[in-house]
mmCIF file with all atom_site columns, C-alpha atoms in Angstrom:
data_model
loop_
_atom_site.group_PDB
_atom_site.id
_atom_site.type_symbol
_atom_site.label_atom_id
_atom_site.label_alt_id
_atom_site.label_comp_id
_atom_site.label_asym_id
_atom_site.label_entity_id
_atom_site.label_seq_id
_atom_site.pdbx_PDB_ins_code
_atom_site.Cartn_x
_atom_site.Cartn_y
_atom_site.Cartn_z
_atom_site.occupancy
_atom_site.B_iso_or_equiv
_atom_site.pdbx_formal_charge
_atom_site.auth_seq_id
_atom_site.auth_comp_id
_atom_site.auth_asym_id
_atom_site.auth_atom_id
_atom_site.pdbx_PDB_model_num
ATOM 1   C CA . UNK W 1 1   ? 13.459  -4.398  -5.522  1.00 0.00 ? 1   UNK W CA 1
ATOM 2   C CA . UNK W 1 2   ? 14.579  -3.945  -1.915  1.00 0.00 ? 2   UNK W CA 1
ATOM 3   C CA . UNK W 1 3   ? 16.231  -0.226  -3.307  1.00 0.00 ? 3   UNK W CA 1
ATOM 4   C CA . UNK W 1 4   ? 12.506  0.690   -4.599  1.00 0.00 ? 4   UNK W CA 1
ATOM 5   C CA . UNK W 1 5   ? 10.757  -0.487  -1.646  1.00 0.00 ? 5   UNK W CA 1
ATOM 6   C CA . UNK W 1 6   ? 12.913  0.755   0.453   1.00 0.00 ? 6   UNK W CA 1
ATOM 7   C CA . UNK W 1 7   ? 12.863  4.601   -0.903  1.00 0.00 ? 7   UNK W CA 1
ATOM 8   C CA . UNK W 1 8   ? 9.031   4.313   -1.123  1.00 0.00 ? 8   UNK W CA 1
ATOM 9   C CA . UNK W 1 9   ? 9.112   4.006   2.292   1.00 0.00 ? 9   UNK W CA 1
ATOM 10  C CA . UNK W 1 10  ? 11.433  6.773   3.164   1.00 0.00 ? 10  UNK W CA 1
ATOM 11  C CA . UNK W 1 11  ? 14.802  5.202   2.863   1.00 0.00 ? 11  UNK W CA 1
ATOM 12  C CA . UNK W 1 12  ? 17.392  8.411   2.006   1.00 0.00 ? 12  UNK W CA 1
ATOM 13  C CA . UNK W 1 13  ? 20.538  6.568   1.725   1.00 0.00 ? 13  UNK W CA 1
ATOM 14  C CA . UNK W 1 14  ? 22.491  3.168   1.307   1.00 0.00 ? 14  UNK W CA 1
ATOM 15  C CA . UNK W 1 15  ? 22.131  2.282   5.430   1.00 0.00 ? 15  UNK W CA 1
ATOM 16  C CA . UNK W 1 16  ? 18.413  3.026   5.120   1.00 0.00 ? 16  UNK W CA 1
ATOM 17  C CA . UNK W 1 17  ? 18.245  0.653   2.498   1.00 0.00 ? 17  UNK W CA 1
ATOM 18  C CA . UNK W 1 18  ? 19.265  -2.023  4.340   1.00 0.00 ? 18  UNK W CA 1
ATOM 19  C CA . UNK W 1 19  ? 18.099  -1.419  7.615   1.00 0.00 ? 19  UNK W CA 1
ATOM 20  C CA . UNK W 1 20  ? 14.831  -1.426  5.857   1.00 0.00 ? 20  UNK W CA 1
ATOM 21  C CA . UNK W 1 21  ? 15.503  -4.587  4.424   1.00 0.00 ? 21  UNK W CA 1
ATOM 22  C CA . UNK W 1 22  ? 16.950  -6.205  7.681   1.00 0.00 ? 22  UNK W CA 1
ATOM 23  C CA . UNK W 1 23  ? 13.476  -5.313  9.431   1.00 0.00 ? 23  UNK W CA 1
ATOM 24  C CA . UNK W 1 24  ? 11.361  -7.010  6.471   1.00 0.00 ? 24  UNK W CA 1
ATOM 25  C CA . UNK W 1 25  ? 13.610  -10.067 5.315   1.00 0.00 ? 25  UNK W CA 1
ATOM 26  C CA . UNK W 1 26  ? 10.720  -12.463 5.968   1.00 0.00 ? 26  UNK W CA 1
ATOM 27  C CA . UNK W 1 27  ? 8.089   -10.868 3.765   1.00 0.00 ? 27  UNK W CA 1
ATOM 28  C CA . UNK W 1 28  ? 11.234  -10.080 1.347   1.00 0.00 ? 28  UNK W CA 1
ATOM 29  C CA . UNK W 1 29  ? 11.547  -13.758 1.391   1.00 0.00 ? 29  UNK W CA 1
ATOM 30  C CA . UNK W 1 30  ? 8.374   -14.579 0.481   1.00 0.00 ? 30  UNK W CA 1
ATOM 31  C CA . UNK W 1 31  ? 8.853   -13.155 -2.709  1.00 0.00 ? 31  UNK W CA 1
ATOM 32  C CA . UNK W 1 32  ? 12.746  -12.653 -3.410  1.00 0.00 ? 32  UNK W CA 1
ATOM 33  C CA . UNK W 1 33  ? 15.780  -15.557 -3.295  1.00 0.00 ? 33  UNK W CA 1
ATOM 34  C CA . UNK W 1 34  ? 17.793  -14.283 -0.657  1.00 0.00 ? 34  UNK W CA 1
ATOM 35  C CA . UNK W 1 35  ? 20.785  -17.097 -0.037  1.00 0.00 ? 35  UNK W CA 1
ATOM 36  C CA . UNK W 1 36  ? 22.806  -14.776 1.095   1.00 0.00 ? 36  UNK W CA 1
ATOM 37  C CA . UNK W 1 37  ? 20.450  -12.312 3.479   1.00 0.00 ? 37  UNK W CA 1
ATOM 38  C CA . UNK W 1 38  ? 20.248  -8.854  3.039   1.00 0.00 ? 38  UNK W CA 1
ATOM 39  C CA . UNK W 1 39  ? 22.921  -6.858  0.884   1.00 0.00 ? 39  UNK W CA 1
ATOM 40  C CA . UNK W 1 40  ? 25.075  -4.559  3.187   1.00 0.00 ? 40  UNK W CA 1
ATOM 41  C CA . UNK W 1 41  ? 24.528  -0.565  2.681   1.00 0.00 ? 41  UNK W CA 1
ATOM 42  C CA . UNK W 1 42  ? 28.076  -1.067  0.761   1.00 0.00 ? 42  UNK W CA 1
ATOM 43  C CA . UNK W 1 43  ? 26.646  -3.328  -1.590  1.00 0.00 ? 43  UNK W CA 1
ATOM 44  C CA . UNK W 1 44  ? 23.824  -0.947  -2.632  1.00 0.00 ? 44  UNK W CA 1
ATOM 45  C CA . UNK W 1 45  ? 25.978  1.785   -2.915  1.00 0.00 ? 45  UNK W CA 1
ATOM 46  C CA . UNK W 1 46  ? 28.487  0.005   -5.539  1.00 0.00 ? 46  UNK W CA 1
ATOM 47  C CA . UNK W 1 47  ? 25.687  -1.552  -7.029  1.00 0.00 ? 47  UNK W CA 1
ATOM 48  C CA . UNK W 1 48  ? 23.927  2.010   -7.820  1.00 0.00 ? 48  UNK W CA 1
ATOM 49  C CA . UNK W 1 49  ? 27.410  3.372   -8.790  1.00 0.00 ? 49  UNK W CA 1
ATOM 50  C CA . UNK W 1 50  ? 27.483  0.649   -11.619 1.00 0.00 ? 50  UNK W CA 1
ATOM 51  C CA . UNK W 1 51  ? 23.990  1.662   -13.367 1.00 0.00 ? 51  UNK W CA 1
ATOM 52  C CA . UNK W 1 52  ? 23.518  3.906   -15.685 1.00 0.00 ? 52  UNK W CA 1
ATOM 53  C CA . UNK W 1 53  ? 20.922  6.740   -14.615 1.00 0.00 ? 53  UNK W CA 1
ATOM 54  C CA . UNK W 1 54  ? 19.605  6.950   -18.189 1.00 0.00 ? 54  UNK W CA 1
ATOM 55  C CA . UNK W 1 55  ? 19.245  3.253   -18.675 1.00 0.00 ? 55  UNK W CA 1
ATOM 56  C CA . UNK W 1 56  ? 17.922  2.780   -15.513 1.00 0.00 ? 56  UNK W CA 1
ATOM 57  C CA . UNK W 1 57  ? 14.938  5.676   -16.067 1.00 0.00 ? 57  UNK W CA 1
ATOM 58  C CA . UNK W 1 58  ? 14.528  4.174   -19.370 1.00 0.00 ? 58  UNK W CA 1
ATOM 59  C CA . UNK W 1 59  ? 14.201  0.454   -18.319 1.00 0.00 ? 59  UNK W CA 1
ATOM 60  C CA . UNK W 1 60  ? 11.998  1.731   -14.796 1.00 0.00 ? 60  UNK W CA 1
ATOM 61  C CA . UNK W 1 61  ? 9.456   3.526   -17.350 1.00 0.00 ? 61  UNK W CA 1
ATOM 62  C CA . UNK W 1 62  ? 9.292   0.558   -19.349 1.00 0.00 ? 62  UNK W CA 1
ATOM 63  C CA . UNK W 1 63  ? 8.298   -1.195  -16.544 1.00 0.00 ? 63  UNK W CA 1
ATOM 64  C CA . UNK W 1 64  ? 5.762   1.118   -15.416 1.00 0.00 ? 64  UNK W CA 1
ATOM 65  C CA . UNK W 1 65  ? 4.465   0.925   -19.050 1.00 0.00 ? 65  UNK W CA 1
ATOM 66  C CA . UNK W 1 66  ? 4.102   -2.545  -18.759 1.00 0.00 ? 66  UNK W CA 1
ATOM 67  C CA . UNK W 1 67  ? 1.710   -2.257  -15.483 1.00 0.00 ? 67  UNK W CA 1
ATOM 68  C CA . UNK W 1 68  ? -0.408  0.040   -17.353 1.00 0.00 ? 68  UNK W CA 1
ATOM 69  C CA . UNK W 1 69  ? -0.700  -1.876  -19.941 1.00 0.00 ? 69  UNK W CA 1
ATOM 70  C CA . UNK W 1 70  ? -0.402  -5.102  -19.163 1.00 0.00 ? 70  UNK W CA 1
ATOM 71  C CA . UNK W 1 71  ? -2.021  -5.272  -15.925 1.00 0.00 ? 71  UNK W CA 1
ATOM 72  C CA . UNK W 1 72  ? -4.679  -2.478  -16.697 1.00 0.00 ? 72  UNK W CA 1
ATOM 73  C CA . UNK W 1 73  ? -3.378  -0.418  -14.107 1.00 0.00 ? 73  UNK W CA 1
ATOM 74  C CA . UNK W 1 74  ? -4.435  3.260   -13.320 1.00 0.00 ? 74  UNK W CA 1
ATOM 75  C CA . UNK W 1 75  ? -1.732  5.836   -12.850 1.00 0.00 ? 75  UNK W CA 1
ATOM 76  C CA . UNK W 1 76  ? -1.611  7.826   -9.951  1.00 0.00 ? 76  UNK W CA 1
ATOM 77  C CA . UNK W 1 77  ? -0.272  11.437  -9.526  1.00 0.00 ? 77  UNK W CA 1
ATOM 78  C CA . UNK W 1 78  ? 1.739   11.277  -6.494  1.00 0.00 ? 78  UNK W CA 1
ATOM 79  C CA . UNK W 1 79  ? 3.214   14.625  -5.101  1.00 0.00 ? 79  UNK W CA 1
ATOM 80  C CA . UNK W 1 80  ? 5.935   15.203  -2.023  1.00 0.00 ? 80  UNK W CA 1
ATOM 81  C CA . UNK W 1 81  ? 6.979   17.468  0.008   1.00 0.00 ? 81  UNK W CA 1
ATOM 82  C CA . UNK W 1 82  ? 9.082   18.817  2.674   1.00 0.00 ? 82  UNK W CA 1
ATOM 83  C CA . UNK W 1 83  ? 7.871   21.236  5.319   1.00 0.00 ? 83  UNK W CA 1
ATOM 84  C CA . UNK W 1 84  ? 10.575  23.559  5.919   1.00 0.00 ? 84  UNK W CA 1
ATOM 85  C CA . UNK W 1 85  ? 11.191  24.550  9.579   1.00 0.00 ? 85  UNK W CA 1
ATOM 86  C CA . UNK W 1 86  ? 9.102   21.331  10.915  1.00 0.00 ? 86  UNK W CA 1
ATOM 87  C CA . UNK W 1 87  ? 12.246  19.568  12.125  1.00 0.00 ? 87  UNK W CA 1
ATOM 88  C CA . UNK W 1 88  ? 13.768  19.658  16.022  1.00 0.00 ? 88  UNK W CA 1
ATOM 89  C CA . UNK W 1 89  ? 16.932  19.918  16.569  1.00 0.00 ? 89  UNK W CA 1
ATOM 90  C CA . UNK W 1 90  ? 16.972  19.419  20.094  1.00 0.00 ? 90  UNK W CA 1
ATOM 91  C CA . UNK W 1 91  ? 14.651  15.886  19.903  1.00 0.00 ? 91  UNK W CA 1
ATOM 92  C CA . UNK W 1 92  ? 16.575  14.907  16.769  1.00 0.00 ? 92  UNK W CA 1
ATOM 93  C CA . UNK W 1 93  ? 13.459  14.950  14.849  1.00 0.00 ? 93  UNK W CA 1
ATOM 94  C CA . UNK W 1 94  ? 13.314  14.997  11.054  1.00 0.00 ? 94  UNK W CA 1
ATOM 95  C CA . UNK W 1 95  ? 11.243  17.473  9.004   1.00 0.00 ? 95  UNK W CA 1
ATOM 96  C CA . UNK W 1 96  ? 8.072   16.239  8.316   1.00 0.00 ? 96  UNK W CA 1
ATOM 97  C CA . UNK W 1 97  ? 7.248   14.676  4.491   1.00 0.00 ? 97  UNK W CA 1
ATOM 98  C CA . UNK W 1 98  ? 3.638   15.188  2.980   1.00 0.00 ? 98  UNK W CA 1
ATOM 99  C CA . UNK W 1 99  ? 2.819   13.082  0.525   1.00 0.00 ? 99  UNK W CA 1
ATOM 100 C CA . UNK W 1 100 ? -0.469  13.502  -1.817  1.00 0.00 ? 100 UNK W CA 1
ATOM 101 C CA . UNK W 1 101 ? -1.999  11.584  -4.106  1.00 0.00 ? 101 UNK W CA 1
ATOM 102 C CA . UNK W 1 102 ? -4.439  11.782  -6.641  1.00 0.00 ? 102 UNK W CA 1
ATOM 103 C CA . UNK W 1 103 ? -6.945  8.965   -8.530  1.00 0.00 ? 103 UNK W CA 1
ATOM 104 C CA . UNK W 1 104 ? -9.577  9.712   -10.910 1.00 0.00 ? 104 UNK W CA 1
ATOM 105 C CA . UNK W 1 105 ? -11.821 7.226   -12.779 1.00 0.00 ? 105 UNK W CA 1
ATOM 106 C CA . UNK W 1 106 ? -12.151 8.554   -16.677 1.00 0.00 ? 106 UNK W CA 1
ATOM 107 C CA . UNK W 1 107 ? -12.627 6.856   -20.112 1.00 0.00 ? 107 UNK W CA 1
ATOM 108 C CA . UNK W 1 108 ? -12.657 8.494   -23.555 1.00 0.00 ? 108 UNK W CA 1
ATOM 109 C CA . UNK W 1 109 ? -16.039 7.948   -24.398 1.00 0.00 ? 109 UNK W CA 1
#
């Protein structure tokens, strides 16, 4: 859960992940058993090495699925991007990310 969250909000790699985590333990807690804190970046990473990519896409849609369905959730097109050349060197700047969504209220009827 702390993975997910974590790449939702921007997290590229294993330290991001738990820096992320570090910086929101309390609401983590609030919602996740965390005896032992947060994992360490090294965790994550040999964690992730251990799962299969197909099982994991197939048990991640199934969970989606279940949102839908279960909770009567709408889906939400969500599209990112990159813009090339919007990065600075010098001020050690990323690129900026765009990200767009879309929601539309339909039925069959």
């Amino acid at each position: 859960m702390i993975a997910l969250l974590a790449t939702i909000g921007g997290a590229t790699g294993w330290e991001d992940i738990e820096t992320y985590g570090v910086s929101h333990q309390s609401w983590l807690s609030s919602f996740l058993q965390l005896p032992f804190g947060i994992p360490s970046a090294d965790t994550y990473r040999r964690l992730f090495e251990r799962i299969s990519p197909k099982e994991f896409e197939c048990s991640f849609n199934n969970w989606l699925n279940s949102l839908v369905l279960d909770l009567g959730a709408q889906v939400i097109p969500i599209d990112g991007k990159t813009l090339k050349g919007s990065y600075d060197r010098n001020q050690e700047q990323s690129a900026l990310h765009m990200v767009s969504a879309w929601a539309s209220n339909w039925s069959l009827d």
